[in-house]
CSV table of N, CA, C and O in Angstrom, one decimal:
chain,number,residue,atom,x,y,z
A,1,UNK,N,32.9,-12.1,24.0
A,1,UNK,CA,32.3,-10.9,23.5
A,1,UNK,C,32.4,-11.5,21.9
A,1,UNK,O,31.6,-11.9,21.3
A,2,UNK,N,33.9,-11.6,21.9
A,2,UNK,CA,33.7,-11.6,20.2
A,2,UNK,C,33.9,-13.3,19.5
A,2,UNK,O,33.6,-13.2,18.5
A,3,UNK,N,34.0,-14.0,20.8
A,3,UNK,CA,33.9,-15.7,20.7
A,3,UNK,C,32.3,-15.8,20.2
A,3,UNK,O,31.8,-16.8,19.2
A,4,UNK,N,31.6,-15.2,20.9
A,4,UNK,CA,30.3,-15.4,20.4
A,4,UNK,C,29.8,-14.5,19.5
A,4,UNK,O,28.7,-15.2,18.9
A,5,UNK,N,29.9,-13.5,19.1
A,5,UNK,CA,29.7,-13.1,17.9
A,5,UNK,C,30.3,-13.5,16.5
A,5,UNK,O,29.5,-13.8,15.4
A,6,UNK,N,31.4,-14.5,16.6
A,6,UNK,CA,32.1,-15.1,15.7
A,6,UNK,C,31.4,-16.6,15.5
A,6,UNK,O,31.0,-16.5,14.5
A,7,UNK,N,30.8,-17.0,16.7
A,7,UNK,CA,30.1,-18.1,16.3
A,7,UNK,C,28.7,-17.9,15.9
A,7,UNK,O,28.4,-18.4,15.0
A,8,UNK,N,28.2,-16.5,16.2
A,8,UNK,CA,26.9,-16.2,15.7
A,8,UNK,C,27.1,-16.1,14.0
A,8,UNK,O,26.2,-16.1,13.5
A,9,UNK,N,28.3,-15.3,13.7
A,9,UNK,CA,28.3,-14.8,12.1
A,9,UNK,C,28.3,-16.7,11.8
A,9,UNK,O,27.9,-16.9,10.7
A,10,UNK,N,29.0,-17.4,12.1
A,10,UNK,CA,29.4,-18.5,11.5
A,10,UNK,C,28.4,-19.5,11.5
A,10,UNK,O,27.7,-19.9,10.6
A,11,UNK,N,27.0,-19.5,12.4
A,11,UNK,CA,25.8,-20.1,12.7
A,11,UNK,C,25.5,-19.0,11.4
A,11,UNK,O,24.2,-20.2,10.5
A,12,UNK,N,24.9,-18.3,11.3
A,12,UNK,CA,24.3,-17.5,10.3
A,12,UNK,C,24.5,-17.7,9.0
A,12,UNK,O,23.7,-18.1,7.9
A,13,UNK,N,26.1,-17.5,8.7
A,13,UNK,CA,26.7,-18.0,7.3
A,13,UNK,C,25.8,-19.6,6.9
A,13,UNK,O,25.5,-20.0,5.6
A,14,UNK,N,26.3,-20.4,7.7
A,14,UNK,CA,25.7,-21.8,7.7
A,14,UNK,C,24.2,-22.1,7.2
A,14,UNK,O,23.8,-22.7,6.2
A,15,UNK,N,23.5,-21.3,8.2
A,15,UNK,CA,21.9,-21.2,8.1
A,15,UNK,C,21.6,-20.8,6.4
A,15,UNK,O,20.9,-21.5,5.8
A,16,UNK,N,21.9,-19.7,5.8
A,16,UNK,CA,22.3,-19.1,4.8
A,16,UNK,C,22.8,-19.9,3.6
A,16,UNK,O,21.8,-20.2,2.7
A,17,UNK,N,23.7,-20.3,3.7
A,17,UNK,CA,24.2,-21.1,2.6
A,17,UNK,C,23.9,-22.6,2.5
A,17,UNK,O,24.2,-23.0,1.8
A,18,UNK,N,23.0,-23.0,3.4
A,18,UNK,CA,22.6,-24.6,3.4
A,18,UNK,C,21.2,-24.7,2.4
A,18,UNK,O,20.8,-25.8,1.9
A,19,UNK,N,20.8,-23.4,2.5
A,19,UNK,CA,19.3,-23.3,1.4
A,19,UNK,C,19.8,-23.6,-0.1
A,19,UNK,O,19.0,-24.0,-0.5
A,20,UNK,N,20.8,-22.9,-0.5
A,20,UNK,CA,21.3,-23.0,-1.5
A,20,UNK,C,21.8,-24.4,-1.7
A,20,UNK,O,21.6,-24.9,-3.3
A,21,UNK,N,22.0,-25.0,-0.9
A,21,UNK,CA,22.3,-26.6,-1.6
A,21,UNK,C,21.2,-27.4,-2.0
A,21,UNK,O,21.7,-28.5,-2.9
A,22,UNK,N,20.1,-27.2,-1.7
A,22,UNK,CA,18.5,-27.6,-2.2
A,22,UNK,C,18.3,-26.9,-3.2
A,22,UNK,O,17.0,-27.7,-3.7
A,23,UNK,N,18.6,-26.1,-3.7
A,23,UNK,CA,18.1,-25.4,-4.7
A,23,UNK,C,18.4,-25.6,-6.0
A,23,UNK,O,19.6,-25.7,-6.1
A,24,UNK,N,17.6,-26.1,-7.1
A,24,UNK,CA,18.2,-26.5,-8.4
A,24,UNK,C,17.1,-26.0,-8.9
A,24,UNK,O,16.0,-25.7,-8.9
A,25,UNK,N,17.8,-25.6,-10.8
A,25,UNK,CA,16.9,-25.4,-12.0
A,25,UNK,C,16.2,-26.3,-12.1
A,25,UNK,O,16.6,-27.7,-12.5
A,26,UNK,N,15.0,-26.4,-12.5
A,26,UNK,CA,14.1,-27.8,-12.8
A,26,UNK,C,14.5,-28.3,-14.4
A,26,UNK,O,14.8,-27.3,-15.5
A,27,UNK,N,14.6,-29.7,-14.7
A,27,UNK,CA,14.8,-30.4,-15.7
A,27,UNK,C,13.7,-30.4,-16.5
A,27,UNK,O,12.3,-30.7,-16.3
A,28,UNK,N,13.6,-30.3,-17.7
A,28,UNK,CA,13.0,-30.6,-18.7
A,28,UNK,C,13.4,-31.5,-19.7
A,28,UNK,O,14.4,-31.7,-20.3
A,29,UNK,N,12.8,-33.1,-19.8
A,29,UNK,CA,13.1,-34.2,-20.6
A,29,UNK,C,12.7,-34.3,-22.0
A,29,UNK,O,11.2,-34.2,-22.0
A,30,UNK,N,13.2,-34.5,-23.1
A,30,UNK,CA,12.7,-35.0,-24.2
A,30,UNK,C,13.3,-36.0,-25.0
A,30,UNK,O,14.9,-36.5,-24.6
A,31,UNK,N,12.5,-37.1,-25.4
A,31,UNK,CA,13.2,-38.1,-26.1
A,31,UNK,C,13.0,-37.8,-27.8
A,31,UNK,O,11.6,-38.0,-28.1
A,32,UNK,N,14.2,-38.0,-28.5
A,32,UNK,CA,14.2,-37.5,-29.8
A,32,UNK,C,14.1,-39.0,-31.2
A,32,UNK,O,15.3,-39.6,-30.7
A,33,UNK,N,13.4,-39.3,-31.8
A,33,UNK,CA,13.8,-40.4,-32.7
A,33,UNK,C,13.7,-39.6,-33.7
A,33,UNK,O,12.8,-39.6,-34.5
A,34,UNK,N,14.9,-39.6,-34.7
A,34,UNK,CA,15.3,-39.1,-35.6
A,34,UNK,C,15.3,-40.2,-37.2
A,34,UNK,O,15.7,-41.2,-37.1
A,35,UNK,N,14.3,-40.0,-37.9
A,35,UNK,CA,14.1,-41.2,-39.2
A,35,UNK,C,13.5,-40.2,-40.4
A,35,UNK,O,13.3,-39.1,-40.1
A,36,UNK,N,13.5,-41.5,-41.1
A,36,UNK,CA,13.3,-40.7,-42.6
A,36,UNK,C,11.5,-40.9,-42.8
A,36,UNK,O,11.2,-41.8,-42.2
A,37,UNK,N,10.6,-40.2,-43.1
A,37,UNK,CA,9.5,-39.9,-43.6
A,37,UNK,C,9.6,-39.9,-44.9
A,37,UNK,O,9.9,-38.9,-45.3
A,38,UNK,N,8.1,-39.8,-45.7
A,38,UNK,CA,7.4,-39.4,-47.0
A,38,UNK,C,6.5,-38.3,-46.6
A,38,UNK,O,5.6,-38.7,-46.0
A,39,UNK,N,6.8,-36.9,-46.8
A,39,UNK,CA,6.0,-36.0,-46.7
A,39,UNK,C,6.2,-34.8,-47.8
A,39,UNK,O,7.0,-35.0,-49.1
A,40,UNK,N,5.3,-34.4,-48.1
A,40,UNK,CA,5.4,-32.9,-49.2
A,40,UNK,C,5.2,-32.1,-48.5
A,40,UNK,O,4.2,-30.7,-48.7
A,41,UNK,N,6.4,-31.3,-48.5
A,41,UNK,CA,6.5,-29.8,-48.0
A,41,UNK,C,6.3,-29.1,-49.0
A,41,UNK,O,5.6,-27.8,-48.5
A,42,UNK,N,6.9,-29.3,-50.3
A,42,UNK,CA,6.7,-28.3,-51.4
A,42,UNK,C,5.1,-28.8,-52.2
A,42,UNK,O,5.7,-28.5,-53.4
A,43,UNK,N,4.6,-29.7,-51.7
A,43,UNK,CA,3.5,-30.4,-52.7
A,43,UNK,C,3.8,-31.4,-53.6
A,43,UNK,O,2.9,-32.1,-54.3
A,44,UNK,N,5.0,-31.8,-53.5
A,44,UNK,CA,5.8,-33.0,-54.0
A,44,UNK,C,6.3,-34.0,-52.9
A,44,UNK,O,7.1,-33.5,-52.3
A,45,UNK,N,5.5,-35.2,-53.1
A,45,UNK,CA,6.0,-36.3,-52.3
A,45,UNK,C,7.4,-36.5,-52.4
A,45,UNK,O,8.1,-36.5,-53.6
A,46,UNK,N,8.5,-36.5,-50.9
A,46,UNK,CA,9.5,-36.4,-51.0
A,46,UNK,C,9.9,-36.9,-50.0
A,46,UNK,O,9.8,-36.9,-48.6
A,47,UNK,N,11.0,-37.7,-49.7
A,47,UNK,CA,11.9,-38.5,-48.1
A,47,UNK,C,12.7,-36.9,-47.5
A,47,UNK,O,13.4,-36.4,-47.8
A,48,UNK,N,11.7,-37.3,-46.3
A,48,UNK,CA,12.6,-35.8,-45.4
A,48,UNK,C,13.2,-36.7,-44.2
A,48,UNK,O,12.6,-37.6,-43.4
A,49,UNK,N,13.5,-35.6,-43.2
A,49,UNK,CA,14.3,-36.1,-42.0
A,49,UNK,C,13.4,-35.5,-40.8
A,49,UNK,O,12.8,-34.6,-40.8
A,50,UNK,N,12.4,-36.7,-40.3
A,50,UNK,CA,11.6,-36.2,-39.1
A,50,UNK,C,12.3,-36.6,-38.0
A,50,UNK,O,12.4,-37.2,-37.7
A,51,UNK,N,11.5,-35.9,-36.8
A,51,UNK,CA,12.2,-35.7,-35.5
A,51,UNK,C,10.3,-36.6,-35.0
A,51,UNK,O,9.3,-36.3,-35.2
A,52,UNK,N,10.4,-37.8,-34.5
A,52,UNK,CA,9.1,-38.6,-34.1
A,52,UNK,C,8.4,-38.6,-34.6
A,52,UNK,O,7.0,-38.5,-34.7
A,53,UNK,N,8.7,-38.9,-36.2
A,53,UNK,CA,7.6,-39.5,-37.2
A,53,UNK,C,6.7,-37.8,-37.7
A,53,UNK,O,5.6,-38.0,-37.9
A,54,UNK,N,7.5,-36.5,-37.3
A,54,UNK,CA,6.5,-35.4,-37.3
A,54,UNK,C,7.4,-34.4,-38.3
A,54,UNK,O,8.6,-34.4,-37.9
A,55,UNK,N,7.1,-33.7,-39.2
A,55,UNK,CA,7.9,-33.0,-40.0
A,55,UNK,C,6.9,-32.0,-40.1
A,55,UNK,O,6.2,-31.4,-40.8
A,56,UNK,N,7.3,-30.3,-39.8
A,56,UNK,CA,8.7,-30.3,-39.2
A,56,UNK,C,8.8,-30.7,-37.5
A,56,UNK,O,7.6,-31.0,-37.0
A,57,UNK,N,9.8,-30.8,-36.9
A,57,UNK,CA,9.8,-31.5,-35.5
A,57,UNK,C,8.8,-30.9,-34.3
A,57,UNK,O,8.6,-29.8,-34.7
A,58,UNK,N,9.0,-31.5,-33.2
A,58,UNK,CA,8.0,-30.8,-32.2
A,58,UNK,C,8.8,-29.6,-31.6
A,58,UNK,O,10.2,-29.9,-31.6
A,59,UNK,N,8.2,-29.0,-30.9
A,59,UNK,CA,8.6,-27.6,-30.1
A,59,UNK,C,9.3,-28.2,-28.7
A,59,UNK,O,8.7,-29.2,-28.4
A,60,UNK,N,10.4,-27.5,-28.5
A,60,UNK,CA,10.7,-27.6,-27.4
A,60,UNK,C,10.2,-26.6,-26.4
A,60,UNK,O,10.8,-25.0,-27.0
A,61,UNK,N,9.6,-26.9,-25.2
A,61,UNK,CA,9.1,-25.9,-24.2
A,61,UNK,C,9.7,-26.0,-23.1
A,61,UNK,O,9.7,-26.9,-22.6
A,62,UNK,N,10.6,-24.7,-23.0
A,62,UNK,CA,11.4,-24.6,-21.5
A,62,UNK,C,11.7,-23.2,-21.5
A,62,UNK,O,11.4,-22.2,-22.1
A,63,UNK,N,11.6,-23.0,-20.1
A,63,UNK,CA,11.7,-21.8,-19.5
A,63,UNK,C,13.0,-21.0,-19.6
A,63,UNK,O,13.9,-22.2,-19.1
A,64,UNK,N,13.5,-19.7,-19.5
A,64,UNK,CA,15.1,-19.5,-19.1
A,64,UNK,C,15.5,-20.3,-18.0
A,64,UNK,O,14.8,-20.2,-17.0
A,65,UNK,N,16.7,-20.5,-18.1
A,65,UNK,CA,17.3,-21.4,-17.0
A,65,UNK,C,17.0,-23.1,-16.5
A,65,UNK,O,17.4,-23.2,-15.6
A,66,UNK,N,16.1,-23.2,-17.4
A,66,UNK,CA,15.6,-24.7,-17.3
A,66,UNK,C,16.5,-25.3,-17.9
A,66,UNK,O,17.6,-25.2,-18.5
A,67,UNK,N,17.2,-26.6,-17.2
A,67,UNK,CA,18.3,-27.6,-17.9
A,67,UNK,C,17.2,-28.5,-18.7
A,67,UNK,O,16.6,-29.1,-18.3
A,68,UNK,N,17.8,-28.6,-19.8
A,68,UNK,CA,17.1,-29.5,-20.8
A,68,UNK,C,17.5,-30.8,-21.5
A,68,UNK,O,19.1,-30.3,-21.7
A,69,UNK,N,17.1,-31.8,-21.3
A,69,UNK,CA,17.9,-33.0,-21.4
A,69,UNK,C,17.1,-33.3,-22.8
A,69,UNK,O,15.8,-34.1,-22.6
A,70,UNK,N,18.2,-33.8,-23.7
A,70,UNK,CA,17.5,-34.3,-25.1
A,70,UNK,C,17.9,-35.5,-25.6
A,70,UNK,O,19.4,-35.7,-25.5
A,71,UNK,N,17.6,-36.9,-25.4
A,71,UNK,CA,17.9,-38.1,-25.7
A,71,UNK,C,17.8,-38.3,-27.2
A,71,UNK,O,16.4,-38.2,-27.3
A,72,UNK,N,18.4,-38.2,-28.1
A,72,UNK,CA,18.1,-38.1,-29.6
A,72,UNK,C,18.5,-39.3,-30.0
A,72,UNK,O,19.9,-40.3,-29.8
A,73,UNK,N,17.6,-40.5,-30.7
A,73,UNK,CA,18.1,-41.9,-31.0
A,73,UNK,C,18.3,-41.6,-32.9
A,73,UNK,O,17.0,-41.3,-33.4
A,74,UNK,N,19.1,-41.7,-33.5
A,74,UNK,CA,19.6,-41.6,-35.1
A,74,UNK,C,19.2,-42.9,-35.2
A,74,UNK,O,20.1,-43.9,-35.1
A,75,UNK,N,18.0,-42.9,-36.4
A,75,UNK,CA,17.6,-44.0,-37.2
A,75,UNK,C,18.1,-43.9,-38.6
A,75,UNK,O,17.6,-44.7,-39.6
A,76,UNK,N,18.8,-43.3,-38.9
A,76,UNK,CA,19.1,-42.5,-40.1
A,76,UNK,C,20.3,-43.5,-40.7
A,76,UNK,O,20.7,-44.1,-39.9
A,77,UNK,N,20.6,-43.4,-42.0
A,77,UNK,CA,21.6,-44.6,-42.5
A,77,UNK,C,22.7,-43.5,-42.9
A,77,UNK,O,23.9,-43.9,-43.6
A,78,UNK,N,22.7,-42.4,-42.2
A,78,UNK,CA,23.9,-41.3,-41.8
A,78,UNK,C,24.0,-40.7,-40.8
A,78,UNK,O,23.2,-40.7,-40.1
A,79,UNK,N,24.8,-40.4,-40.5
A,79,UNK,CA,25.3,-39.0,-39.1
A,79,UNK,C,24.5,-38.0,-39.5
A,79,UNK,O,23.8,-37.4,-40.3
A,80,UNK,N,24.4,-37.5,-38.2
A,80,UNK,CA,23.2,-36.2,-37.9
A,80,UNK,C,23.9,-35.3,-37.2
A,80,UNK,O,24.4,-35.7,-36.1
A,81,UNK,N,23.6,-33.9,-37.6
A,81,UNK,CA,24.4,-32.8,-36.5
A,81,UNK,C,22.8,-31.8,-35.7
A,81,UNK,O,22.4,-31.3,-37.1
A,82,UNK,N,22.8,-32.0,-35.1
A,82,UNK,CA,21.5,-31.0,-34.4
A,82,UNK,C,21.9,-29.9,-33.7
A,82,UNK,O,22.7,-29.8,-32.9
A,83,UNK,N,21.1,-28.9,-33.9
A,83,UNK,CA,21.9,-27.2,-33.5
A,83,UNK,C,20.9,-26.8,-33.1
A,83,UNK,O,19.6,-26.8,-33.4
A,84,UNK,N,20.9,-25.9,-32.0
A,84,UNK,CA,19.7,-25.0,-31.2
A,84,UNK,C,20.1,-23.7,-31.2
A,84,UNK,O,21.6,-23.1,-31.2
């Protein structure tokens, strides 16, 4: 009887934990090309840093707990630090 209860307990644990192996949060992927463009944010044409030739850059649409993957290609003539 104890062996049967033990095997049943093992079977239930395997059945429950095997479903967790296939569950994952969804991924959201973006590709950003960072470059200079000429824009007039204050009414005077000037060189600004743009993402995908847009100033300001595109919005990132993701829900809580989504995995966000962003590939950034820096086409500037200097290093760039992006933060969120």
